[in-house]
Amino acid sequence: MAERQGQAAPDAVLTRIGQVVMLHHAGDREEARHRLLALWAEIGEHGDPLHRCTLAHYLADTQDDPADELAWDLRALAAAEEAGQEALAVLAFYPSLHVNLADDYVGLGRFDAARTHLRWAREAAAVLADDRYGEGVRAAIERLRARLGESGGGTWTPPRQRP
């Protein structure tokens, strides 16, 4: 029972990340980037994979340079892959991670890479619930699909099962 209670307890790091994300959404991108980078320094390159994935995912959104945004999104994906498929929270992140990477690659003119990640995002979206988050991610996928003129297709498999 104590173990269950520990699992149900709020995660202080994720709460702190969420607070900074709210700051970013309120329009203070520079301060959000500063605070997220401070959290990254605190957590470190070898911290909990879910924390690193979440933090890098949101840090990417605060970047001004498209190459920096790509670097943070790649860190988020690497941390998600490190966390593994057993982390349900990470599985729900994959569609967003891949659509963000696809968008990064479009911004850098790397359209083949963009199409690959868009295809994986569309397939990974099957795990999303029909809630606000799921609808938002699916809408982002469809907007990018339309920009790229993609019709879809392909099969996404979790990273540890890829050939």
PDB file of C-alpha atoms in Angstrom:
ATOM      1  CA  MET A   1       0.000   0.000   0.000  1.00  0.00           C
ATOM      2  CA  ALA A   2       2.809   2.416   0.824  1.00  0.00           C
ATOM      3  CA  GLU A   3       4.280   1.772  -2.608  1.00  0.00           C
ATOM      4  CA  ARG A   4       0.977   2.643  -4.247  1.00  0.00           C
ATOM      5  CA  GLN A   5       0.725   5.829  -2.231  1.00  0.00           C
ATOM      6  CA  GLY A   6       4.255   6.775  -3.310  1.00  0.00           C
ATOM      7  CA  GLN A   7       3.275   6.298  -6.939  1.00  0.00           C
ATOM      8  CA  ALA A   8       0.193   8.452  -6.510  1.00  0.00           C
ATOM      9  CA  ALA A   9       2.130  11.280  -4.884  1.00  0.00           C
ATOM     10  CA  PRO A  10       2.727  14.294  -7.101  1.00  0.00           C
ATOM     11  CA  ASP A  11       6.110  14.460  -8.781  1.00  0.00           C
ATOM     12  CA  ALA A  12       7.766  17.679  -7.582  1.00  0.00           C
ATOM     13  CA  VAL A  13       9.998  17.997 -10.653  1.00  0.00           C
ATOM     14  CA  LEU A  14       7.103  17.586 -13.095  1.00  0.00           C
ATOM     15  CA  THR A  15       5.116  20.104 -11.046  1.00  0.00           C
ATOM     16  CA  ARG A  16       7.969  22.609 -11.302  1.00  0.00           C
ATOM     17  CA  ILE A  17       8.241  22.033 -15.054  1.00  0.00           C
ATOM     18  CA  GLY A  18       4.483  22.568 -15.373  1.00  0.00           C
ATOM     19  CA  GLN A  19       4.701  25.859 -13.499  1.00  0.00           C
ATOM     20  CA  VAL A  20       7.384  27.121 -15.870  1.00  0.00           C
ATOM     21  CA  VAL A  21       5.372  25.959 -18.892  1.00  0.00           C
ATOM     22  CA  MET A  22       2.474  28.082 -17.629  1.00  0.00           C
ATOM     23  CA  LEU A  23       4.863  31.044 -17.472  1.00  0.00           C
ATOM     24  CA  HIS A  24       5.872  30.355 -21.081  1.00  0.00           C
ATOM     25  CA  HIS A  25       2.249  30.078 -22.201  1.00  0.00           C
ATOM     26  CA  ALA A  26       1.559  33.399 -20.463  1.00  0.00           C
ATOM     27  CA  GLY A  27       4.080  34.976 -22.831  1.00  0.00           C
ATOM     28  CA  ASP A  28       7.357  35.130 -20.915  1.00  0.00           C
ATOM     29  CA  ARG A  29       9.434  32.938 -23.210  1.00  0.00           C
ATOM     30  CA  GLU A  30      12.828  34.269 -22.108  1.00  0.00           C
ATOM     31  CA  GLU A  31      12.175  33.770 -18.392  1.00  0.00           C
ATOM     32  CA  ALA A  32      10.700  30.332 -19.080  1.00  0.00           C
ATOM     33  CA  ARG A  33      13.817  29.349 -21.021  1.00  0.00           C
ATOM     34  CA  HIS A  34      16.022  30.619 -18.184  1.00  0.00           C
ATOM     35  CA  ARG A  35      14.090  28.644 -15.546  1.00  0.00           C
ATOM     36  CA  LEU A  36      13.913  25.486 -17.649  1.00  0.00           C
ATOM     37  CA  LEU A  37      17.664  25.629 -18.252  1.00  0.00           C
ATOM     38  CA  ALA A  38      18.208  25.982 -14.513  1.00  0.00           C
ATOM     39  CA  LEU A  39      16.051  22.894 -13.953  1.00  0.00           C
ATOM     40  CA  TRP A  40      18.032  21.064 -16.644  1.00  0.00           C
ATOM     41  CA  ALA A  41      21.274  21.927 -14.821  1.00  0.00           C
ATOM     42  CA  GLU A  42      19.732  20.645 -11.587  1.00  0.00           C
ATOM     43  CA  ILE A  43      18.447  17.381 -13.091  1.00  0.00           C
ATOM     44  CA  GLY A  44      21.516  16.770 -15.216  1.00  0.00           C
ATOM     45  CA  GLU A  45      22.172  14.683 -18.306  1.00  0.00           C
ATOM     46  CA  HIS A  46      21.693  11.476 -16.320  1.00  0.00           C
ATOM     47  CA  GLY A  47      18.598  12.357 -14.325  1.00  0.00           C
ATOM     48  CA  ASP A  48      15.288  10.548 -14.483  1.00  0.00           C
ATOM     49  CA  PRO A  49      14.426   9.910 -18.164  1.00  0.00           C
ATOM     50  CA  LEU A  50      10.800  11.069 -17.791  1.00  0.00           C
ATOM     51  CA  HIS A  51      11.990  14.334 -16.228  1.00  0.00           C
ATOM     52  CA  ARG A  52      14.593  14.859 -18.961  1.00  0.00           C
ATOM     53  CA  CYS A  53      12.096  13.997 -21.693  1.00  0.00           C
ATOM     54  CA  THR A  54       9.492  16.424 -20.360  1.00  0.00           C
ATOM     55  CA  LEU A  55      11.994  19.174 -19.690  1.00  0.00           C
ATOM     56  CA  ALA A  56      13.743  18.916 -23.068  1.00  0.00           C
ATOM     57  CA  HIS A  57      10.353  18.736 -24.823  1.00  0.00           C
ATOM     58  CA  TYR A  58       9.348  22.087 -23.334  1.00  0.00           C
ATOM     59  CA  LEU A  59      12.810  23.623 -23.581  1.00  0.00           C
ATOM     60  CA  ALA A  60      12.645  23.090 -27.336  1.00  0.00           C
ATOM     61  CA  ASP A  61       9.587  25.339 -27.501  1.00  0.00           C
ATOM     62  CA  THR A  62      11.512  28.225 -25.915  1.00  0.00           C
ATOM     63  CA  GLN A  63      14.353  28.237 -28.441  1.00  0.00           C
ATOM     64  CA  ASP A  64      14.842  30.996 -31.006  1.00  0.00           C
ATOM     65  CA  ASP A  65      17.189  29.072 -33.304  1.00  0.00           C
ATOM     66  CA  PRO A  66      15.605  26.161 -35.247  1.00  0.00           C
ATOM     67  CA  ALA A  67      18.786  24.080 -34.860  1.00  0.00           C
ATOM     68  CA  ASP A  68      18.663  24.563 -31.070  1.00  0.00           C
ATOM     69  CA  GLU A  69      14.998  23.586 -31.052  1.00  0.00           C
ATOM     70  CA  LEU A  70      15.858  20.408 -32.979  1.00  0.00           C
ATOM     71  CA  ALA A  71      18.679  19.600 -30.535  1.00  0.00           C
ATOM     72  CA  TRP A  72      16.323  19.826 -27.536  1.00  0.00           C
ATOM     73  CA  ASP A  73      13.622  17.794 -29.298  1.00  0.00           C
ATOM     74  CA  LEU A  74      16.212  15.120 -30.082  1.00  0.00           C
ATOM     75  CA  ARG A  75      17.229  15.090 -26.397  1.00  0.00           C
ATOM     76  CA  ALA A  76      13.571  14.619 -25.470  1.00  0.00           C
ATOM     77  CA  LEU A  77      13.219  11.689 -27.860  1.00  0.00           C
ATOM     78  CA  ALA A  78      16.439  10.086 -26.590  1.00  0.00           C
ATOM     79  CA  ALA A  79      15.212  10.373 -22.987  1.00  0.00           C
ATOM     80  CA  ALA A  80      11.836   8.894 -23.967  1.00  0.00           C
ATOM     81  CA  GLU A  81      13.579   5.961 -25.588  1.00  0.00           C
ATOM     82  CA  GLU A  82      15.714   5.527 -22.481  1.00  0.00           C
ATOM     83  CA  ALA A  83      12.603   5.478 -20.288  1.00  0.00           C
ATOM     84  CA  GLY A  84      11.244   2.639 -22.379  1.00  0.00           C
ATOM     85  CA  GLN A  85       7.811   1.460 -23.323  1.00  0.00           C
ATOM     86  CA  GLU A  86       6.881   0.524 -19.771  1.00  0.00           C
ATOM     87  CA  ALA A  87       6.500   4.227 -18.943  1.00  0.00           C
ATOM     88  CA  LEU A  88       2.935   4.943 -20.069  1.00  0.00           C
ATOM     89  CA  ALA A  89       3.435   8.685 -19.703  1.00  0.00           C
ATOM     90  CA  VAL A  90       6.270   8.487 -22.215  1.00  0.00           C
ATOM     91  CA  LEU A  91       4.187   6.503 -24.717  1.00  0.00           C
ATOM     92  CA  ALA A  92       1.656   9.329 -24.723  1.00  0.00           C
ATOM     93  CA  PHE A  93       4.525  11.756 -25.440  1.00  0.00           C
ATOM     94  CA  TYR A  94       5.717  10.015 -28.627  1.00  0.00           C
ATOM     95  CA  PRO A  95       3.145  11.551 -31.016  1.00  0.00           C
ATOM     96  CA  SER A  96       3.997  15.042 -29.778  1.00  0.00           C
ATOM     97  CA  LEU A  97       7.737  14.355 -29.827  1.00  0.00           C
ATOM     98  CA  HIS A  98       7.582  13.138 -33.411  1.00  0.00           C
ATOM     99  CA  VAL A  99       5.345  15.944 -34.681  1.00  0.00           C
ATOM    100  CA  ASN A 100       7.683  18.483 -33.061  1.00  0.00           C
ATOM    101  CA  LEU A 101      10.681  16.838 -34.722  1.00  0.00           C
ATOM    102  CA  ALA A 102       8.852  16.829 -38.052  1.00  0.00           C
ATOM    103  CA  ASP A 103       8.141  20.537 -37.648  1.00  0.00           C
ATOM    104  CA  ASP A 104      11.788  21.189 -36.726  1.00  0.00           C
ATOM    105  CA  TYR A 105      12.960  19.406 -39.843  1.00  0.00           C
ATOM    106  CA  VAL A 106      10.511  21.366 -42.021  1.00  0.00           C
ATOM    107  CA  GLY A 107      11.958  24.576 -40.590  1.00  0.00           C
ATOM    108  CA  LEU A 108      15.441  23.392 -41.497  1.00  0.00           C
ATOM    109  CA  GLY A 109      14.407  22.338 -45.009  1.00  0.00           C
ATOM    110  CA  ARG A 110      14.951  18.632 -44.284  1.00  0.00           C
ATOM    111  CA  PHE A 111      11.687  17.373 -45.747  1.00  0.00           C
ATOM    112  CA  ASP A 112      12.482  13.645 -45.927  1.00  0.00           C
ATOM    113  CA  ALA A 113      13.266  13.580 -42.198  1.00  0.00           C
ATOM    114  CA  ALA A 114      10.122  15.639 -41.571  1.00  0.00           C
ATOM    115  CA  ARG A 115       7.970  13.138 -43.454  1.00  0.00           C
ATOM    116  CA  THR A 116       9.468  10.218 -41.538  1.00  0.00           C
ATOM    117  CA  HIS A 117       8.727  11.791 -38.152  1.00  0.00           C
ATOM    118  CA  LEU A 118       5.283  12.911 -39.301  1.00  0.00           C
ATOM    119  CA  ARG A 119       4.482   9.337 -40.309  1.00  0.00           C
ATOM    120  CA  TRP A 120       5.646   8.082 -36.888  1.00  0.00           C
ATOM    121  CA  ALA A 121       3.620  10.813 -35.154  1.00  0.00           C
ATOM    122  CA  ARG A 122       0.444   9.793 -36.994  1.00  0.00           C
ATOM    123  CA  GLU A 123       0.893   6.151 -36.125  1.00  0.00           C
ATOM    124  CA  ALA A 124       1.893   6.827 -32.505  1.00  0.00           C
ATOM    125  CA  ALA A 125      -1.234   8.968 -32.075  1.00  0.00           C
ATOM    126  CA  ALA A 126      -3.272   5.759 -31.835  1.00  0.00           C
ATOM    127  CA  VAL A 127      -2.355   5.605 -28.115  1.00  0.00           C
ATOM    128  CA  LEU A 128      -3.830   9.041 -27.400  1.00  0.00           C
ATOM    129  CA  ALA A 129      -7.102   9.421 -25.558  1.00  0.00           C
ATOM    130  CA  ASP A 130      -9.958  11.432 -27.012  1.00  0.00           C
ATOM    131  CA  ASP A 131      -9.259  14.306 -24.645  1.00  0.00           C
ATOM    132  CA  ARG A 132      -7.971  17.854 -25.043  1.00  0.00           C
ATOM    133  CA  TYR A 133      -4.327  16.747 -25.201  1.00  0.00           C
ATOM    134  CA  GLY A 134      -5.010  14.019 -27.745  1.00  0.00           C
ATOM    135  CA  GLU A 135      -7.130  16.315 -29.895  1.00  0.00           C
ATOM    136  CA  GLY A 136      -4.443  19.008 -29.804  1.00  0.00           C
ATOM    137  CA  VAL A 137      -1.679  16.636 -30.851  1.00  0.00           C
ATOM    138  CA  ARG A 138      -3.796  15.105 -33.624  1.00  0.00           C
ATOM    139  CA  ALA A 139      -4.669  18.609 -34.871  1.00  0.00           C
ATOM    140  CA  ALA A 140      -0.951  19.549 -34.941  1.00  0.00           C
ATOM    141  CA  ILE A 141      -0.218  16.376 -36.899  1.00  0.00           C
ATOM    142  CA  GLU A 142      -2.938  17.159 -39.426  1.00  0.00           C
ATOM    143  CA  ARG A 143      -1.795  20.780 -39.838  1.00  0.00           C
ATOM    144  CA  LEU A 144       1.744  19.623 -40.564  1.00  0.00           C
ATOM    145  CA  ARG A 145       0.472  16.841 -42.814  1.00  0.00           C
ATOM    146  CA  ALA A 146      -1.417  19.419 -44.865  1.00  0.00           C
ATOM    147  CA  ARG A 147       1.655  21.696 -45.043  1.00  0.00           C
ATOM    148  CA  LEU A 148       3.728  18.805 -46.365  1.00  0.00           C
ATOM    149  CA  GLY A 149       0.997  17.515 -48.671  1.00  0.00           C
ATOM    150  CA  GLU A 150       1.138  14.100 -46.992  1.00  0.00           C
ATOM    151  CA  SER A 151      -1.631  11.558 -47.284  1.00  0.00           C
ATOM    152  CA  GLY A 152      -0.360   9.429 -44.403  1.00  0.00           C
ATOM    153  CA  GLY A 153       0.420   5.753 -44.127  1.00  0.00           C
ATOM    154  CA  GLY A 154       3.250   3.774 -42.649  1.00  0.00           C
ATOM    155  CA  THR A 155       3.473   1.902 -39.420  1.00  0.00           C
ATOM    156  CA  TRP A 156       4.925   3.284 -36.231  1.00  0.00           C
ATOM    157  CA  THR A 157       6.529   0.887 -33.830  1.00  0.00           C
ATOM    158  CA  PRO A 158       7.948   1.816 -30.448  1.00  0.00           C
ATOM    159  CA  PRO A 159      11.699   2.548 -30.713  1.00  0.00           C
ATOM    160  CA  ARG A 160      12.945  -0.646 -29.114  1.00  0.00           C
ATOM    161  CA  GLN A 161      11.128  -2.666 -31.771  1.00  0.00           C
ATOM    162  CA  ARG A 162      12.404  -0.766 -34.790  1.00  0.00           C
ATOM    163  CA  PRO A 163      14.691  -2.648 -37.161  1.00  0.00           C
TER     164      PRO A 163
END
